[in-house]
Amino acid sequence: MSHFLSKQRLRGGALALAAALALSACGFHLRGSDGSYNLPFPTIYIGLADNSPLGISLKRNIRSIGGTEIVAAAKDADGVIEVLTDPDATRSKSVLSLNSSGRVLQYSLGYTIVFRVTDKAGKEYLGPTTIALTRPIDFNDSQLLAKESEEALLYRDMRTDMVQQLIRRVAALKAVVHPVSLAPAATPAAAPPAATPPKP
């Protein structure tokens, strides 16, 4: 009986993990507690292919925030996210640990982007910036299909995390794109004294 309950708990935990990752993939955790990550650009260009999973997710979340139009050409954009390293093209999987027989116990999944933010003329608002994410995954060669599904979920989770980090970093450029003038406010001229009425 205890063995059956243990299996049920494991199965329930796996389903809970899958549900949480699915919600994350939809951008469920995009907004902070203050409710906004407003971007400083009226229009923006994202330098990722139309079929890029990261690009699709990033565009969907920017549209859900509102206030910024995604354009198809950098020359038409107030802000340009230039991707120097595409994480979907360079994602990695490396051995993290081995057992005493030299067989793999864990892999480390990697998902890294290098990007910069400019205006349409190439003026740099944010220099080359790296966001590097990793997730460990246990390996079991008797559960290859299940592990492939788990690996796909973990990459999706990292993609969602990366979208959130990208949007936060672009939103933080507001002070650079629209700097507040530091000139002191003009002091209003003093009003002339009221005239004293003549004494009777």
Short mmCIF file of C-alpha atoms in Angstrom, two decimals:
data_model
loop_
_atom_site.label_atom_id
_atom_site.label_comp_id
_atom_site.label_asym_id
_atom_site.label_seq_id
_atom_site.Cartn_x
_atom_site.Cartn_y
_atom_site.Cartn_z
CA MET A 1 0.00 0.00 0.00
CA SER A 2 2.80 2.45 0.94
CA HIS A 3 4.55 1.68 -2.35
CA PHE A 4 1.34 2.54 -4.24
CA LEU A 5 0.95 5.84 -2.33
CA SER A 6 4.58 6.72 -3.03
CA LYS A 7 4.05 6.18 -6.76
CA GLN A 8 0.89 8.32 -6.62
CA ARG A 9 2.78 11.14 -4.90
CA LEU A 10 5.54 11.01 -7.52
CA ARG A 11 3.00 11.04 -10.31
CA GLY A 12 1.16 13.98 -8.70
CA GLY A 13 4.43 15.89 -8.28
CA ALA A 14 5.30 15.39 -11.93
CA LEU A 15 1.88 16.63 -13.01
CA ALA A 16 2.19 19.69 -10.76
CA LEU A 17 5.61 20.49 -12.27
CA ALA A 18 4.23 20.16 -15.79
CA ALA A 19 1.29 22.44 -14.95
CA ALA A 20 3.55 25.08 -13.41
CA LEU A 21 5.86 25.07 -16.41
CA ALA A 22 2.91 25.30 -18.78
CA LEU A 23 1.62 28.38 -16.96
CA SER A 24 5.08 29.92 -17.11
CA ALA A 25 5.23 29.22 -20.84
CA CYS A 26 2.09 31.31 -21.31
CA GLY A 27 3.75 34.32 -19.65
CA PHE A 28 1.66 33.85 -16.49
CA HIS A 29 4.49 35.21 -14.31
CA LEU A 30 5.46 38.02 -16.65
CA ARG A 31 4.28 40.97 -14.62
CA GLY A 32 5.71 41.94 -11.27
CA SER A 33 3.78 42.75 -8.14
CA ASP A 34 3.57 46.40 -9.23
CA GLY A 35 1.78 45.23 -12.39
CA SER A 36 3.97 46.77 -15.05
CA TYR A 37 7.12 46.35 -17.14
CA ASN A 38 6.37 49.18 -19.53
CA LEU A 39 8.91 49.41 -22.35
CA PRO A 40 10.47 52.79 -23.21
CA PHE A 41 9.94 52.40 -26.98
CA PRO A 42 6.73 53.17 -28.90
CA THR A 43 7.98 50.76 -31.61
CA ILE A 44 10.48 47.90 -31.33
CA TYR A 45 12.23 45.46 -33.65
CA ILE A 46 13.32 42.02 -32.42
CA GLY A 47 16.23 40.48 -34.29
CA LEU A 48 15.04 36.88 -34.24
CA ALA A 49 13.63 34.76 -37.06
CA ASP A 50 9.85 34.64 -37.41
CA ASN A 51 9.89 30.93 -36.48
CA SER A 52 12.19 31.37 -33.46
CA PRO A 53 10.48 29.92 -30.34
CA LEU A 54 12.07 32.63 -28.19
CA GLY A 55 11.08 35.35 -30.64
CA ILE A 56 7.48 34.13 -30.78
CA SER A 57 7.23 34.08 -26.97
CA LEU A 58 8.91 37.47 -26.59
CA LYS A 59 6.62 39.13 -29.14
CA ARG A 60 3.52 37.57 -27.57
CA ASN A 61 4.43 38.91 -24.13
CA ILE A 62 5.30 42.40 -25.40
CA ARG A 63 1.93 42.57 -27.16
CA SER A 64 0.19 41.47 -23.96
CA ILE A 65 1.80 44.34 -22.04
CA GLY A 66 0.64 46.91 -24.59
CA GLY A 67 2.05 50.33 -25.39
CA THR A 68 4.74 49.07 -27.79
CA GLU A 69 4.25 48.10 -31.44
CA ILE A 70 6.46 45.34 -32.89
CA VAL A 71 7.67 46.31 -36.37
CA ALA A 72 9.10 44.15 -39.16
CA ALA A 73 12.20 46.25 -39.95
CA ALA A 74 14.87 47.80 -37.75
CA LYS A 75 14.76 51.05 -39.77
CA ASP A 76 11.17 51.60 -38.61
CA ALA A 77 11.83 50.99 -34.91
CA ASP A 78 12.54 53.33 -32.01
CA GLY A 79 14.30 50.47 -30.25
CA VAL A 80 16.13 47.46 -31.71
CA ILE A 81 16.90 44.23 -29.85
CA GLU A 82 19.88 42.89 -31.78
CA VAL A 83 20.50 39.21 -31.01
CA LEU A 84 24.20 38.33 -31.22
CA THR A 85 23.78 34.71 -30.07
CA ASP A 86 20.48 32.90 -30.64
CA PRO A 87 19.79 30.55 -27.68
CA ASP A 88 17.58 28.23 -29.74
CA ALA A 89 20.44 27.70 -32.19
CA THR A 90 23.13 27.23 -29.54
CA ARG A 91 21.37 25.52 -26.63
CA SER A 92 23.58 22.94 -24.95
CA LYS A 93 23.47 19.67 -23.05
CA SER A 94 26.54 18.55 -21.10
CA VAL A 95 27.32 15.82 -18.60
CA LEU A 96 26.93 17.04 -15.03
CA SER A 97 27.72 13.88 -13.05
CA LEU A 98 28.62 10.20 -13.48
CA ASN A 99 28.15 7.14 -11.29
CA SER A 100 30.97 4.84 -10.15
CA SER A 101 30.63 2.85 -13.38
CA GLY A 102 31.09 5.94 -15.53
CA ARG A 103 27.44 6.09 -16.60
CA VAL A 104 25.66 9.44 -16.76
CA LEU A 105 23.56 10.35 -13.73
CA GLN A 106 22.76 13.96 -14.61
CA TYR A 107 22.96 16.33 -17.54
CA SER A 108 23.09 20.12 -17.45
CA LEU A 109 20.90 21.91 -20.00
CA GLY A 110 22.10 25.33 -21.13
CA TYR A 111 20.22 28.21 -22.75
CA THR A 112 22.19 31.42 -23.41
CA ILE A 113 21.53 34.64 -25.26
CA VAL A 114 23.84 37.54 -26.05
CA PHE A 115 22.04 40.70 -27.17
CA ARG A 116 22.27 44.47 -27.26
CA VAL A 117 19.73 47.28 -27.57
CA THR A 118 20.14 50.19 -29.99
CA ASP A 119 18.08 52.77 -31.80
CA LYS A 120 17.44 52.59 -35.56
CA ALA A 121 20.68 54.50 -36.27
CA GLY A 122 22.79 52.10 -34.21
CA LYS A 123 23.16 54.28 -31.10
CA GLU A 124 23.69 51.85 -28.24
CA TYR A 125 21.37 51.98 -25.26
CA LEU A 126 22.60 48.67 -23.80
CA GLY A 127 25.91 47.05 -24.74
CA PRO A 128 26.34 43.31 -25.44
CA THR A 129 24.63 41.55 -22.54
CA THR A 130 24.54 37.84 -21.69
CA ILE A 131 21.72 35.95 -20.01
CA ALA A 132 22.85 32.37 -19.31
CA LEU A 133 20.41 29.85 -17.83
CA THR A 134 20.99 26.24 -16.82
CA ARG A 135 18.82 23.42 -15.51
CA PRO A 136 19.94 20.00 -14.20
CA ILE A 137 18.13 16.88 -15.38
CA ASP A 138 18.50 13.34 -14.04
CA PHE A 139 19.18 10.66 -16.62
CA ASN A 140 17.72 7.17 -16.74
CA ASP A 141 18.23 5.12 -19.91
CA SER A 142 15.19 2.99 -19.05
CA GLN A 143 12.92 6.08 -19.21
CA LEU A 144 14.17 7.77 -22.38
CA LEU A 145 10.75 8.93 -23.60
CA ALA A 146 9.81 10.45 -20.24
CA LYS A 147 13.19 12.15 -20.00
CA GLU A 148 12.83 13.65 -23.47
CA SER A 149 9.50 15.17 -22.40
CA GLU A 150 11.04 16.49 -19.19
CA GLU A 151 13.93 18.00 -21.15
CA ALA A 152 11.51 19.80 -23.48
CA LEU A 153 9.63 21.21 -20.46
CA LEU A 154 12.86 22.46 -18.90
CA TYR A 155 13.92 24.23 -22.10
CA ARG A 156 10.46 25.81 -22.26
CA ASP A 157 10.83 26.94 -18.65
CA MET A 158 14.21 28.53 -19.43
CA ARG A 159 12.72 30.25 -22.48
CA THR A 160 9.97 31.77 -20.33
CA ASP A 161 12.52 32.87 -17.72
CA MET A 162 14.64 34.44 -20.48
CA VAL A 163 11.68 36.37 -21.89
CA GLN A 164 10.96 37.83 -18.45
CA GLN A 165 14.61 38.82 -17.93
CA LEU A 166 14.84 40.38 -21.39
CA ILE A 167 11.71 42.45 -20.88
CA ARG A 168 12.88 43.62 -17.43
CA ARG A 169 16.25 44.71 -18.83
CA VAL A 170 14.70 46.58 -21.75
CA ALA A 171 12.16 48.22 -19.42
CA ALA A 172 15.03 49.36 -17.18
CA LEU A 173 16.41 51.45 -20.08
CA LYS A 174 13.70 54.06 -19.57
CA ALA A 175 16.15 56.30 -17.69
CA VAL A 176 18.64 56.03 -20.58
CA VAL A 177 16.18 56.46 -23.44
CA HIS A 178 14.18 59.24 -21.77
CA PRO A 179 16.58 60.87 -19.26
CA VAL A 180 15.04 63.30 -16.80
CA SER A 181 16.45 66.81 -17.12
CA LEU A 182 18.70 67.70 -14.19
CA ALA A 183 18.40 71.48 -14.77
CA PRO A 184 16.94 73.23 -11.72
CA ALA A 185 13.41 74.43 -12.11
CA ALA A 186 13.09 78.17 -12.71
CA THR A 187 12.21 80.10 -9.57
CA PRO A 188 8.93 81.98 -10.05
CA ALA A 189 9.24 85.77 -9.87
CA ALA A 190 8.16 87.24 -6.57
CA ALA A 191 4.80 88.94 -6.68
CA PRO A 192 4.95 92.73 -6.17
CA PRO A 193 3.76 93.88 -2.77
CA ALA A 194 0.13 94.85 -2.54
CA ALA A 195 -0.51 98.57 -2.61
CA THR A 196 -1.37 100.11 0.78
CA PRO A 197 -4.65 101.99 0.63
CA PRO A 198 -4.36 105.68 1.58
CA LYS A 199 -5.41 106.68 5.08
CA PRO A 200 -8.61 108.70 5.29
#
